[in-house]
Amino acid sequence: MTAAQPWLSLLTFAPMIGAMFIVISRMMAKKNDDGVIAGPDLEQVERNARIIALAFTVGAFLISLGVFALYDSSLAGFQLVEEVAWLGGGISYKLGVDGISILFVLLTTFIMPICILASWDSIKSRVADYMIAFLILETLMIGVFCSLDLFLFYVFFEGSLIPMFLIIGVWGSKGTKEFAGITLPSRVYAALKFFLYTLIGSLLLLVAMAWMYAQAGTTDIVALQQTDFPAGAQKWLWLAFFASFAVKMPMWPVHTWLPDAHVQAPTAGSIVLAAILLKMGGYGFLRFSLPMFPLASADFAPFIYALSIIAIIYTSLVALAQEDMKKLIAYSSVAHMGFVTMGIFTGTKQGIEGGLFQMLSHGFISGALFLCVGVVYNRMHTREIAAYGGLVHRMPLYAFLFLFFTLANVGLPGTSGFIGEILALVGAFKVNSWIAFFAAFGLILSAAYALRLFRQVMYGALDKPALMTITDVDWRELLSLGALMAFALYLGVNPGPALDVFSPSVDLLMENYDAALAAGAVR
Amino acid sequence: MGIFKTLSFAAPELVLVIGAMALLITGVFAGNRSAKQIGNGCIALLLAAVLLVLFSPTAPTESLFDGAFRIDAFSTFAKVIIYLAAAIAILMSDQFFASEKLRRFEYPVLIVLAAFGMSMMVSATDLISLYMGIETQSLALYILAAFNRDSRRSTEAGLKYFVLGALSTCLLLYGASLIYGFTGSTSFEEIARIASAGGNNVGLIFGLVFLISGLAFKVSAAPFHMWTPDVYEGAPTPVTAFFAAAPKLAGMALFARVLVSSFPGSLDDWQPVIAMIAVASMAIGAFSAIPQSNIKRLMAYSSIGHMGYALIGLSAGTAQGVKSVLIYMAIYVVMTIGAFACILMMRRRGGMTENISDLSGLTKTNMPLAIILTVLLFSLAGVPPTAGFFGKWYVFFAAVDAELIWLAIVGVFASAVSAYYYLRIVWFMWFDEAAEPFERSPAPALQFAAWGSAILMFPVLTVFMGRLTEFAGRAAAALF
């Protein structure tokens, strides 16, 4: 199954090549006496940067479609595998995709052009740097989903912190925050919190990885999945991996970095964070925790259920009390990710597929919701819910789109949100009906906070003077939101194609998982 | 072996020491006007020594002077890096000394002599040659610390370094004499034989602990680190750049050779000691650097922390451990040189600035420098995909492999804490309002060193890390 052509490497590094083009265009621009690019030269560089970034993200999307065309979704194993020696001693540069990862790759390449479009006018300072950061981030994110070597995965996984740290810190919103006696810009606080939280979680994974490497002599994911780690060790390894992915996911109680990061990040940063970066956690659980430590996964499943239910109910209640639109959506993300973790660790086919589907669908829906917030934020420069009201009178099209995504977020049948949640609930119901019972409250609560947000922003009298001149969505926003809506609707009405792609890989995963549990029970 | 044959094996050291003497004499007659030429001569000597080391006609492993001096893959690995680091230290100093009116011909000669001492250290297989190497290096370094003799800070740094250095030398000598007393030999090989035959001998352990204390001082590992911040801050910046790089590698290599080749049987005795030194160094490096506002002081604490990580690898006591130490130190040397090249470029109105806040908004005023420093800082913090991460990975792996999982966990938490202060500099450079720009005429040598190390850290070593691990693996195997 070895591919002759390095398609995945091309896909992974295509955005980085775009970043290099922007660097070159910056270097070639005329500089004034202070060594700074200014005036019309700067405008030219910025225009180039936007166009190059869009061209390369769209190009990456097209390549990923090509990869998808080459991918045979009836097979279960890894495909388009490529391997090159790297560090020696069992650590190599190895890429490949299977049914679990291919759709995340597509999600990433699909979301990125939308991010670039969302930043087209709203980013005014240091445009070239911004686009470089996004292109590098895309390379790292695709790399995470394509890696077939744990060490390589870690490099991409951790590396993605750097561009996101800079995106939040440099282009984040204004405002200051008091922390530990010092006053610092709140975007800096959010950036540092994001970086350090995720770093500390991941470092335990690093130690676990070192231990696994010492045992197995390789970090090849396929080989590690076949390695039978002793049951006692599995617990510790599982916990170490859990520390990393739970922070990334994020699961209650380590979710507190997310609202800060979301609120401070620029619109496109929020979109990437919600749509893709969070998915790395769930992907990690599916790629590593479940297949490599099946016994520990089964043992810890009740613990995960408990955390998931707390996340679903508690963060939904927290979302109900928010006055900042982005914070509200951020908490709703945490709640929705609760369904994902719950579904994955049920160890049932419906649960896992529900978790996967929920991640995909949440990618479209939460990305779209943050984009929606960005639309009004660009016009009004505030995210306070109280600053809005009656927008439906001035922005009918916007109100329609927002309503659609609000309902999709709630999980209305006919939208993709419904399929993911119902599958995860069915999976949970098979294991224990009480879990499903409590988790179902999340659906009610999400309707409560999402509709409250919609009512306060859209309905009521249009009596705030600042809103009198607000304009409806422009064609660029319409294009992005329309594309997202099309996917959310299509997957909601016809989830079959996506489930068919998952299915063989999930079946294989289940087969090995059940076999390992059976063997563990015998021992 | 005939004396000429023996000497021919030690050709790199001979070239260095004879060349340095010749240049010193030239300098005495020609005066400070010739400082520049003497500097170039010293660089040429060091490069010649690198070539002699790399293309030595001898067998890969050779013991000289009755087993006091050993040439093997391990010493070759260390020497190449030491000589190159020394050459770059001379290269980087030029602009600084010219603008501070400090240009003197002794500086490059002293660096070459220190490099000679270090080269003795990494080849020493006898307590006598070990001591001679350390002292040759240290004496040169004491003078270098006080090189700006009219500055109070610099002379204070030199004096502090000398007094504390003398103390540590006493500890080391005391340890060496105890070891000699209990084994009757100064040769590492003999000591190893007698120590493993004699079982647990308390006197020998005492000697070993004293020896470790002395060596810990030389690599500035806690709790023998007190001199580091003051000396780093007080010494002229190019000297600090030299201090932070090559001598640390030499000290660590010596550390590895002494412990592994003369006390292989007493691993259980020295492993906890090294592990505790590592933990203390990482903790001091992580927490004490946080409140620093002077970048040289910050680098001092950072280097203490880095010694802690390297010692994690050493405490494993395995070939994998020594390999990880070599990889870590090689990467550390390059990062440090790059970071100090950036610090040397922090010039305003003809003078140096040393505050971290001077870097505010650097991305707006000087993007290339900001990019270099960002790469180096992420590498120092050990964030992938920079090379610093690979160094950390190998030491943590060595620890886990030797069943020191707790040590690896302490290490990762220390590196999370230390990430904060590196990130703080990144935050100043990227997120803050621009401060007054730096002078835009950095010397080509500084640009070369800064760009070179940043590009080595990412992407060159990221891609070609396999080569470095291969060399380091071969070097480490020479000790076992």
Tab-separated table of C-alpha atoms in Angstrom, chain A residues 16 26 33-36 86-88 91 126 129 151 154-155 158-159 162 165-166 169-170 182 184-185 187-188 191-192 195-196 199-200 203-204 206-207 209-211 213-214 219, chain B residues 363-365 367 374 378 383-385 389-390 393-394 396-397 400-401 405 408-409 412-413 415-416 419-420 423-424 426-427 429-432 440 458 462-467 469:
chain	number	residue	atom	x	y	z
A	16	MET	CA	4.528	26.258	4.337
A	26	ARG	CA	8.591	40.776	2.239
A	33	ASP	CA	15.909	54.351	5.928
A	34	ASP	CA	14.838	52.796	9.223
A	35	GLY	CA	14.772	49.414	7.543
A	36	VAL	CA	10.982	49.267	7.754
A	86	TRP	CA	14.677	10.466	10.365
A	87	LEU	CA	16.234	10.198	13.821
A	88	GLY	CA	17.238	6.593	13.409
A	91	ILE	CA	11.889	7.001	14.860
A	126	ARG	CA	1.175	43.139	10.242
A	129	ASP	CA	3.178	38.073	9.520
A	151	PHE	CA	7.291	11.243	17.763
A	154	TYR	CA	4.262	15.101	18.974
A	155	VAL	CA	6.440	17.488	16.994
A	158	GLU	CA	3.388	20.803	20.093
A	159	GLY	CA	4.671	22.889	17.227
A	162	ILE	CA	3.894	28.468	18.548
A	165	PHE	CA	0.507	31.675	20.674
A	166	LEU	CA	1.641	34.461	18.367
A	169	GLY	CA	-0.828	37.486	21.485
A	170	VAL	CA	-0.193	39.771	18.542
A	182	ILE	CA	0.702	42.617	37.702
A	184	LEU	CA	-0.853	42.834	31.598
A	185	PRO	CA	-2.758	42.966	28.325
A	187	ARG	CA	-4.453	38.916	25.086
A	188	VAL	CA	-0.974	38.245	26.496
A	191	ALA	CA	-1.779	33.527	24.985
A	192	LEU	CA	0.435	32.514	27.895
A	195	PHE	CA	0.602	27.900	25.769
A	196	LEU	CA	1.493	26.826	29.285
A	199	LEU	CA	2.524	22.507	27.214
A	200	ILE	CA	2.235	21.059	30.709
A	203	LEU	CA	4.970	17.097	28.535
A	204	LEU	CA	3.562	14.128	30.404
A	206	LEU	CA	6.456	13.100	26.202
A	207	VAL	CA	7.544	11.037	29.201
A	209	MET	CA	6.275	8.339	24.801
A	210	ALA	CA	9.838	7.882	26.055
A	211	TRP	CA	8.706	4.899	28.106
A	213	TYR	CA	9.875	3.885	22.972
A	214	ALA	CA	12.098	2.228	25.558
A	219	THR	CA	7.522	5.089	17.814
B	363	THR	CA	9.342	42.655	15.569
B	364	LYS	CA	8.303	46.145	14.559
B	365	THR	CA	11.773	47.626	14.426
B	367	MET	CA	12.203	41.712	12.174
B	374	THR	CA	12.348	33.777	18.628
B	378	PHE	CA	11.732	28.413	21.535
B	383	VAL	CA	9.433	23.453	22.033
B	384	PRO	CA	9.283	21.376	18.868
B	385	PRO	CA	10.048	21.571	15.999
B	389	PHE	CA	13.261	19.823	21.836
B	390	PHE	CA	15.255	16.936	20.405
B	393	TRP	CA	13.768	14.268	24.254
B	394	TYR	CA	17.042	12.362	24.294
B	396	PHE	CA	14.364	12.340	29.082
B	397	PHE	CA	14.422	9.156	27.081
B	400	VAL	CA	13.193	6.728	31.358
B	401	ASP	CA	15.265	4.014	29.750
B	405	ILE	CA	10.976	8.027	35.378
B	408	ALA	CA	12.121	12.701	33.694
B	409	ILE	CA	8.837	13.914	35.185
B	412	VAL	CA	9.414	18.077	32.113
B	413	PHE	CA	7.809	20.170	34.821
B	415	SER	CA	10.974	22.829	31.475
B	416	ALA	CA	7.343	23.929	31.601
B	419	ALA	CA	9.165	27.998	29.215
B	420	TYR	CA	7.489	30.912	30.949
B	423	LEU	CA	7.999	33.130	26.438
B	424	ARG	CA	8.169	36.376	28.347
B	426	VAL	CA	8.957	36.424	23.027
B	427	TRP	CA	6.007	38.348	24.423
B	429	MET	CA	9.375	41.169	21.230
B	430	TRP	CA	6.077	40.347	19.553
B	431	PHE	CA	3.267	41.767	21.660
B	432	ASP	CA	4.597	44.998	23.114
B	440	ARG	CA	21.378	48.863	12.316
B	458	PHE	CA	15.378	25.157	12.793
B	462	THR	CA	15.110	19.269	12.678
B	463	VAL	CA	15.593	17.517	9.385
B	464	PHE	CA	19.087	16.127	9.859
B	465	MET	CA	18.912	15.269	13.538
B	466	GLY	CA	19.624	11.658	12.616
B	467	ARG	CA	23.205	12.560	11.676
B	469	THR	CA	22.536	11.359	16.977
